[in-house]
Coordinates of N, CA and C and ligand atoms in Angstrom, one line a residue:
M1 N 88.0 71.6 134.0 CA 89.5 71.9 133.9 C 90.1 70.7 133.1
R2 N 89.7 69.6 133.4 CA 90.2 68.2 132.6 C 90.0 68.5 131.2
T3 N 88.9 69.0 130.8 CA 88.5 69.2 129.4 C 89.5 70.1 128.7
L4 N 89.6 71.3 129.5 CA 90.5 72.3 129.0 C 91.9 71.9 128.7
L5 N 92.4 71.1 129.7 CA 93.8 70.6 129.5 C 93.8 69.7 128.3
G6 N 92.7 68.8 128.1 CA 92.8 67.9 127.0 C 92.7 68.7 125.7
L7 N 92.0 69.7 125.6 CA 91.9 70.5 124.4 C 93.2 71.1 124.2
T8 N 93.9 71.7 125.2 CA 95.1 72.3 125.0 C 96.2 71.3 124.4
L9 N 96.1 70.1 125.0 CA 97.1 69.1 124.5 C 96.7 68.7 123.1
L10 N 95.5 68.7 122.8 CA 95.1 68.4 121.4 C 95.7 69.3 120.4
F11 N 95.6 70.6 120.8 CA 96.1 71.6 119.8 C 97.6 71.5 119.8
L12 N 98.2 71.4 120.9 CA 99.6 71.5 120.9 C 100.2 70.2 120.1
T13 N 99.5 69.1 120.1 CA 100.1 67.9 119.4 C 99.4 67.8 118.0
L14 N 98.6 68.7 117.6 CA 97.9 68.5 116.4 C 99.0 68.4 115.3
P15 N 98.9 67.3 114.5 CA 99.9 67.0 113.5 C 99.7 67.8 112.1
G16 N 100.6 67.9 111.4 CA 100.4 68.5 110.1 C 100.3 70.0 110.0
C17 N 100.4 70.6 110.9 CA 100.2 72.2 110.9 C 101.3 72.7 110.2
K18 N 102.7 72.3 110.6 CA 103.9 72.9 109.9 C 103.9 72.5 108.5
K19 N 103.4 71.2 108.2 CA 103.5 70.8 106.8 C 102.6 71.7 105.9
D20 N 101.4 71.9 106.4 CA 100.4 72.6 105.8 C 100.8 74.0 105.4
Q21 N 101.5 74.6 106.4 CA 101.9 76.0 106.4 C 102.9 76.0 105.3
A22 N 103.9 75.2 105.2 CA 105.0 75.1 104.3 C 104.5 75.0 102.9
A23 N 103.3 74.3 102.7 CA 102.8 73.9 101.3 C 102.2 75.2 100.7
V24 N 101.7 76.1 101.7 CA 100.9 77.3 101.1 C 101.8 78.5 101.2
T25 N 103.0 78.4 101.8 CA 103.8 79.7 101.8 C 104.2 80.0 100.4
P26 N 103.9 81.3 100.1 CA 104.2 81.9 98.8 C 105.8 82.2 98.7
A27 N 106.2 82.3 97.4 CA 107.5 82.5 97.0 C 108.1 83.9 97.8
V28 N 107.1 84.7 97.9 CA 107.4 86.0 98.6 C 107.9 85.9 100.0
E29 N 107.4 84.8 100.6 CA 107.9 84.6 102.0 C 109.3 83.9 102.0
T30 N 109.5 82.9 101.3 CA 110.7 82.0 101.4 C 111.8 82.8 100.7
A31 N 111.7 83.8 99.9 CA 112.9 84.4 99.4 C 113.2 85.6 100.1
K32 N 112.5 85.9 101.2 CA 112.9 87.1 102.0 C 114.3 87.0 102.6
P33 N 115.1 87.9 102.2 CA 116.4 88.0 102.8 C 116.4 88.4 104.2
A34 N 117.6 88.4 104.9 CA 117.7 88.7 106.2 C 117.5 90.2 106.3
G35 N 116.9 90.7 107.4 CA 116.7 92.1 107.6 C 115.1 92.4 107.7
T36 N 114.9 93.8 107.9 CA 113.5 93.9 108.2 C 112.8 94.5 107.0
Q37 N 113.5 94.8 105.9 CA 113.1 95.4 104.7 C 112.1 94.6 104.1
K38 N 110.9 95.2 103.6 CA 109.9 94.2 102.9 C 110.4 94.0 101.4
T39 N 110.2 92.6 101.2 CA 110.8 92.3 99.9 C 109.6 91.7 99.1
V40 N 109.4 92.1 97.8 CA 108.4 91.5 97.0 C 109.0 90.8 95.8
V41 N 108.9 89.6 95.7 CA 109.5 88.8 94.7 C 108.5 88.7 93.5
M42 N 109.0 89.1 92.2 CA 108.2 89.2 91.0 C 109.0 88.6 89.9
S43 N 108.2 88.1 88.9 CA 108.8 87.5 87.7 C 108.2 88.4 86.5
V44 N 108.9 88.3 85.4 CA 108.4 88.7 84.3 C 108.2 87.5 83.3
T45 N 107.0 87.1 83.0 CA 106.7 86.0 82.1 C 106.0 86.4 80.8
D46 N 105.5 85.6 80.1 CA 104.8 85.9 78.8 C 103.4 86.5 79.4
E47 N 103.0 86.4 80.5 CA 101.8 87.0 81.0 C 102.1 88.4 81.5
G48 N 103.3 88.8 81.6 CA 103.7 90.1 82.1 C 104.4 90.0 83.5
F49 N 104.1 91.0 84.2 CA 104.7 91.0 85.6 C 103.8 90.1 86.5
V50 N 104.4 89.2 87.2 CA 103.6 88.3 88.1 C 104.2 88.3 89.5
P51 N 103.5 88.8 90.6 CA 102.2 89.4 90.5 C 102.3 90.8 89.8
S52 N 101.1 91.1 89.3 CA 101.1 92.5 88.8 C 100.6 93.5 89.8
N53 N 99.7 93.1 90.7 CA 99.3 94.0 91.7 C 99.8 93.8 93.0
V54 N 100.5 94.8 93.7 CA 101.2 94.5 94.9 C 100.8 95.7 96.0
T55 N 100.5 95.2 97.1 CA 100.2 96.2 98.0 C 101.4 96.6 98.9
V56 N 101.7 97.8 99.1 CA 102.7 98.2 99.9 C 102.5 99.3 100.8
K57 N 103.3 99.7 101.7 CA 103.0 100.7 102.8 C 103.7 102.0 102.5
A58 N 103.0 103.0 102.6 CA 103.6 104.4 102.5 C 104.8 104.6 103.5
N59 N 105.9 105.1 103.1 CA 107.1 105.5 104.0 C 107.7 104.3 104.5
E60 N 107.4 103.0 103.9 CA 108.1 101.8 104.4 C 108.9 101.4 103.1
P61 N 110.3 101.3 103.3 CA 111.1 100.8 102.0 C 110.7 99.5 101.6
V62 N 110.6 99.3 100.3 CA 110.3 97.9 99.8 C 111.3 97.7 98.7
T63 N 111.7 96.4 98.6 CA 112.5 96.1 97.5 C 111.8 95.0 96.6
L64 N 111.7 95.4 95.4 CA 111.2 94.5 94.4 C 112.3 93.7 93.8
V65 N 112.1 92.3 93.9 CA 113.2 91.5 93.3 C 112.6 90.8 92.1
I66 N 113.0 91.2 91.0 CA 112.4 90.9 89.7 C 113.3 90.1 88.9
T67 N 112.6 89.0 88.4 CA 113.4 88.2 87.5 C 112.7 88.0 86.2
R68 N 113.3 88.3 85.1 CA 112.6 88.3 83.9 C 112.9 86.9 83.4
K69 N 111.8 86.1 83.1 CA 112.1 84.6 82.7 C 111.7 84.4 81.3
T70 N 111.5 85.4 80.5 CA 111.1 85.1 79.1 C 111.6 86.2 78.2
E71 N 111.9 85.8 77.0 CA 112.4 86.8 76.0 C 111.1 87.3 75.2
E72 N 110.1 86.6 75.4 CA 108.8 87.0 74.7 C 108.0 88.1 75.3
T73 N 108.8 89.2 75.7 CA 108.2 90.4 76.4 C 108.9 91.6 76.0
C74 N 108.2 92.7 76.2 CA 109.0 93.9 75.9 C 109.4 94.6 77.2
A75 N 109.0 93.9 78.3 CA 109.3 94.4 79.6 C 110.8 94.0 80.0
T76 N 111.7 94.5 79.3 CA 113.1 94.3 79.5 C 113.7 95.2 80.5
E77 N 112.9 96.2 80.9 CA 113.1 97.1 82.0 C 111.9 97.5 82.9
I78 N 112.1 98.0 83.9 CA 111.0 98.3 84.9 C 111.1 99.9 85.1
L79 N 110.0 100.6 84.9 CA 109.9 101.9 85.3 C 108.7 102.2 86.4
I80 N 108.9 103.0 87.2 CA 107.8 103.2 88.2 C 107.3 104.6 88.1
D81 N 106.1 104.8 88.0 CA 105.5 106.2 87.9 C 105.8 107.2 89.0
G82 N 106.2 108.4 88.6 CA 106.5 109.3 89.6 C 107.9 109.2 90.3
T83 N 108.8 108.3 89.9 CA 110.0 108.2 90.3 C 111.1 108.2 89.1
D84 N 112.3 108.2 89.5 CA 113.3 108.1 88.5 C 113.7 106.7 88.1
I85 N 113.0 105.7 88.8 CA 113.4 104.4 88.7 C 113.2 103.9 87.2
K86 N 114.3 103.4 86.7 CA 114.3 102.8 85.4 C 115.4 101.8 85.4
T87 N 115.0 100.5 85.6 CA 116.1 99.5 85.9 C 115.9 98.4 84.9
A88 N 117.0 98.0 84.1 CA 117.0 97.1 83.3 C 116.8 95.6 83.9
L89 N 116.1 94.8 83.1 CA 115.8 93.5 83.7 C 116.5 92.3 82.8
P90 N 117.6 92.0 83.1 CA 118.3 91.0 82.2 C 117.7 89.6 82.4
L91 N 117.6 88.9 81.3 CA 117.1 87.5 81.3 C 117.6 86.6 82.6
N92 N 116.7 86.0 83.3 CA 117.1 85.0 84.3 C 118.0 85.6 85.4
Q93 N 117.9 86.8 85.6 CA 118.8 87.4 86.7 C 117.9 88.2 87.7
A94 N 118.1 87.9 88.9 CA 117.2 88.6 89.8 C 117.7 90.0 90.1
V95 N 116.9 91.0 89.9 CA 117.2 92.5 90.0 C 116.5 93.1 91.0
E96 N 117.3 93.8 92.0 CA 116.6 94.4 93.0 C 116.3 95.9 92.8
V97 N 115.0 96.2 93.0 CA 114.6 97.7 92.8 C 113.9 98.2 94.1
A98 N 114.8 99.0 94.7 CA 114.4 99.6 96.0 C 113.7 100.9 95.9
W99 N 112.5 101.0 96.7 CA 111.7 102.2 96.4 C 111.0 102.3 97.9
T100 N 110.8 103.6 98.1 CA 110.0 103.8 99.3 C 108.9 104.9 98.9
P101 N 107.8 104.3 99.0 CA 106.5 105.3 98.5 C 106.3 106.2 99.4
T102 N 105.9 107.4 99.1 CA 105.8 108.4 100.1 C 104.4 108.9 100.5
K103 N 103.4 108.5 99.5 CA 102.1 108.8 99.8 C 101.2 107.6 99.2
A104 N 100.0 107.5 99.8 CA 99.1 106.6 99.5 C 98.5 106.8 98.1
G105 N 98.1 105.6 97.5 CA 97.6 105.7 96.1 C 98.1 104.5 95.2
A106 N 97.5 104.6 94.1 CA 97.9 103.5 93.2 C 99.0 104.1 92.2
V107 N 100.1 103.4 92.2 CA 101.2 103.7 91.3 C 101.6 102.7 90.1
K108 N 101.5 103.2 89.1 CA 101.7 102.3 87.9 C 103.1 101.9 87.8
F109 N 103.6 100.7 87.4 CA 104.8 100.4 87.1 C 104.8 99.7 85.7
G110 N 105.8 99.5 85.0 CA 105.9 98.5 83.9 C 106.9 98.9 83.0
C111 N 106.7 98.4 81.7 CA 107.8 98.5 80.8 C 108.0 100.0 80.2
A112 N 109.0 100.2 79.5 CA 109.3 101.6 79.1 C 108.3 102.0 78.0
M113 N 107.5 101.2 77.4 CA 106.6 101.5 76.4 C 105.2 101.9 77.1
D114 N 105.2 103.0 77.9 CA 104.2 103.6 78.7 C 103.5 102.5 79.6
K115 N 104.3 101.7 80.1 CA 103.9 100.6 81.1 C 102.7 99.8 80.5
M116 N 102.8 99.6 79.3 CA 101.7 98.7 78.7 C 101.7 97.3 79.3
I117 N 103.1 96.9 79.4 CA 103.2 95.5 80.3 C 103.5 96.1 81.7
G118 N 102.7 95.8 82.6 CA 102.9 96.4 83.9 C 101.9 96.1 85.0
G119 N 101.8 96.9 85.9 CA 100.9 96.6 87.0 C 100.7 97.7 87.9
V120 N 100.3 97.5 89.0 CA 99.9 98.6 89.9 C 100.5 98.3 91.2
L121 N 101.2 99.2 91.8 CA 101.8 99.2 93.3 C 100.7 100.0 94.1
L122 N 99.9 99.3 94.9 CA 98.9 99.9 95.7 C 99.5 100.4 97.0
V123 N 99.7 101.6 97.3 CA 100.4 102.2 98.5 C 99.2 102.5 99.6
E124 N 99.3 101.9 100.6 CA 98.3 102.3 101.7 C 99.0 103.0 102.8
Ligands
CU201 CU1 106.2 97.4 76.5

Protein backbone atom coordinates (compact mmCIF):
# COMPACT_ATOMS: atom_id res chain seq x y z
CA MET A 1 0.00 0.00 0.00
CA ARG A 2 2.74 2.36 0.96
CA THR A 3 4.63 1.52 -2.23
CA LEU A 4 1.58 2.15 -4.35
CA LEU A 5 1.04 5.55 -2.80
CA GLY A 6 4.68 6.38 -3.30
CA LEU A 7 4.50 5.46 -6.97
CA THR A 8 1.36 7.51 -7.46
CA LEU A 9 3.00 10.53 -5.90
CA LEU A 10 6.04 10.00 -8.04
CA PHE A 11 3.94 10.07 -11.20
CA LEU A 12 1.90 13.04 -10.07
CA THR A 13 4.96 15.08 -9.28
CA LEU A 14 7.07 13.91 -12.18
CA PRO A 15 8.57 17.08 -13.58
CA GLY A 16 9.11 17.93 -17.20
CA CYS A 17 6.05 16.19 -18.61
CA LYS A 18 4.35 19.36 -19.73
CA LYS A 19 7.50 20.80 -21.14
CA ASP A 20 8.25 17.68 -23.19
CA GLN A 21 4.75 17.62 -24.55
CA ALA A 22 4.92 21.23 -25.67
CA ALA A 23 8.21 20.60 -27.41
CA VAL A 24 6.88 17.82 -29.61
CA THR A 25 3.43 19.27 -30.27
CA PRO A 26 3.22 19.71 -34.04
CA ALA A 27 1.92 22.87 -35.68
CA VAL A 28 -1.24 21.00 -36.55
CA GLU A 29 -2.20 20.94 -32.90
CA THR A 30 -1.27 24.47 -31.91
CA ALA A 31 -3.00 26.12 -34.85
CA LYS A 32 -6.30 24.38 -34.22
CA PRO A 33 -9.08 26.94 -33.98
CA ALA A 34 -11.94 26.72 -31.54
CA GLY A 35 -14.57 24.20 -32.52
CA THR A 36 -14.76 20.54 -33.17
CA GLN A 37 -13.87 20.54 -36.82
CA LYS A 38 -10.64 18.88 -37.69
CA THR A 39 -8.01 21.18 -39.09
CA VAL A 40 -4.90 20.25 -41.01
CA VAL A 41 -2.25 22.92 -41.33
CA MET A 42 -0.23 22.75 -44.51
CA SER A 43 2.40 24.81 -46.25
CA VAL A 44 3.53 25.01 -49.82
CA THR A 45 7.30 25.23 -49.94
CA ASP A 46 9.94 24.49 -52.60
CA GLU A 47 9.39 20.86 -51.59
CA GLY A 48 5.72 21.03 -52.48
CA PHE A 49 2.86 20.56 -50.08
CA VAL A 50 4.07 19.89 -46.53
CA PRO A 51 2.82 17.55 -45.24
CA SER A 52 1.92 15.90 -48.52
CA ASN A 53 0.23 12.84 -47.04
CA VAL A 54 -2.61 13.42 -44.66
CA THR A 55 -5.01 10.97 -43.09
CA VAL A 56 -8.60 12.09 -42.65
CA LYS A 57 -11.85 10.37 -41.77
CA ALA A 58 -14.76 9.66 -44.08
CA ASN A 59 -17.84 11.76 -43.39
CA GLU A 60 -15.99 14.06 -41.02
CA PRO A 61 -15.51 17.63 -42.17
CA VAL A 62 -11.91 18.68 -42.39
CA THR A 63 -10.44 22.10 -43.04
CA LEU A 64 -7.09 22.34 -44.73
CA VAL A 65 -5.39 25.57 -43.75
CA ILE A 66 -2.79 26.12 -46.43
CA THR A 67 -0.16 28.83 -46.61
CA ARG A 68 1.99 29.10 -49.68
CA LYS A 69 5.42 30.25 -48.56
CA THR A 70 7.33 30.32 -51.79
CA GLU A 71 7.12 31.79 -55.27
CA GLU A 72 9.23 28.86 -56.51
CA THR A 73 6.30 26.58 -57.11
CA CYS A 74 3.54 26.09 -59.59
CA ALA A 75 1.20 25.17 -56.74
CA THR A 76 -0.48 28.54 -56.67
CA GLU A 77 -3.81 26.82 -56.27
CA ILE A 78 -5.07 23.55 -54.89
CA LEU A 79 -7.42 21.08 -56.51
CA ILE A 80 -8.80 17.95 -54.92
CA ASP A 81 -9.64 14.93 -57.07
CA GLY A 82 -13.30 14.11 -57.36
CA THR A 83 -14.42 17.46 -56.01
CA ASP A 84 -15.13 20.94 -57.38
CA ILE A 85 -12.51 22.34 -55.06
CA LYS A 86 -10.13 24.68 -56.82
CA THR A 87 -8.80 27.29 -54.46
CA ALA A 88 -6.17 29.93 -55.09
CA LEU A 89 -3.21 29.98 -52.73
CA PRO A 90 -1.92 33.53 -52.47
CA LEU A 91 1.59 33.97 -51.14
CA ASN A 92 1.95 34.06 -47.36
CA GLN A 93 -1.75 33.97 -46.72
CA ALA A 94 -3.49 31.16 -44.86
CA VAL A 95 -6.33 29.85 -46.98
CA GLU A 96 -9.00 27.54 -45.63
CA VAL A 97 -10.22 24.69 -47.80
CA ALA A 98 -13.17 22.87 -46.30
CA TRP A 99 -13.92 19.36 -47.44
CA THR A 100 -15.92 16.42 -46.23
CA PRO A 101 -14.70 13.14 -47.70
CA THR A 102 -17.56 10.76 -48.32
CA LYS A 103 -15.79 7.47 -48.86
CA ALA A 104 -12.62 5.72 -47.85
CA GLY A 105 -9.67 5.66 -50.19
CA ALA A 106 -6.74 7.69 -51.40
CA VAL A 107 -7.63 11.07 -52.88
CA LYS A 108 -5.04 13.02 -54.80
CA PHE A 109 -4.71 16.75 -54.38
CA GLY A 110 -2.35 19.30 -55.76
CA CYS A 111 -1.66 21.96 -58.33
CA ALA A 112 -3.71 22.65 -61.41
CA MET A 113 -1.10 20.95 -63.59
CA ASP A 114 -2.54 17.48 -63.04
CA LYS A 115 -1.46 17.61 -59.39
CA MET A 116 2.15 17.17 -60.30
CA ILE A 117 2.94 19.09 -57.14
CA GLY A 118 0.64 17.57 -54.59
CA GLY A 119 -0.03 14.73 -52.29
CA VAL A 120 -2.57 12.27 -51.05
CA LEU A 121 -5.43 12.61 -48.63
CA LEU A 122 -5.92 9.16 -47.19
CA VAL A 123 -9.54 8.77 -46.18
CA GLU A 124 -10.20 6.07 -43.61
CU1 LIG B 1 2.01 22.10 -61.16
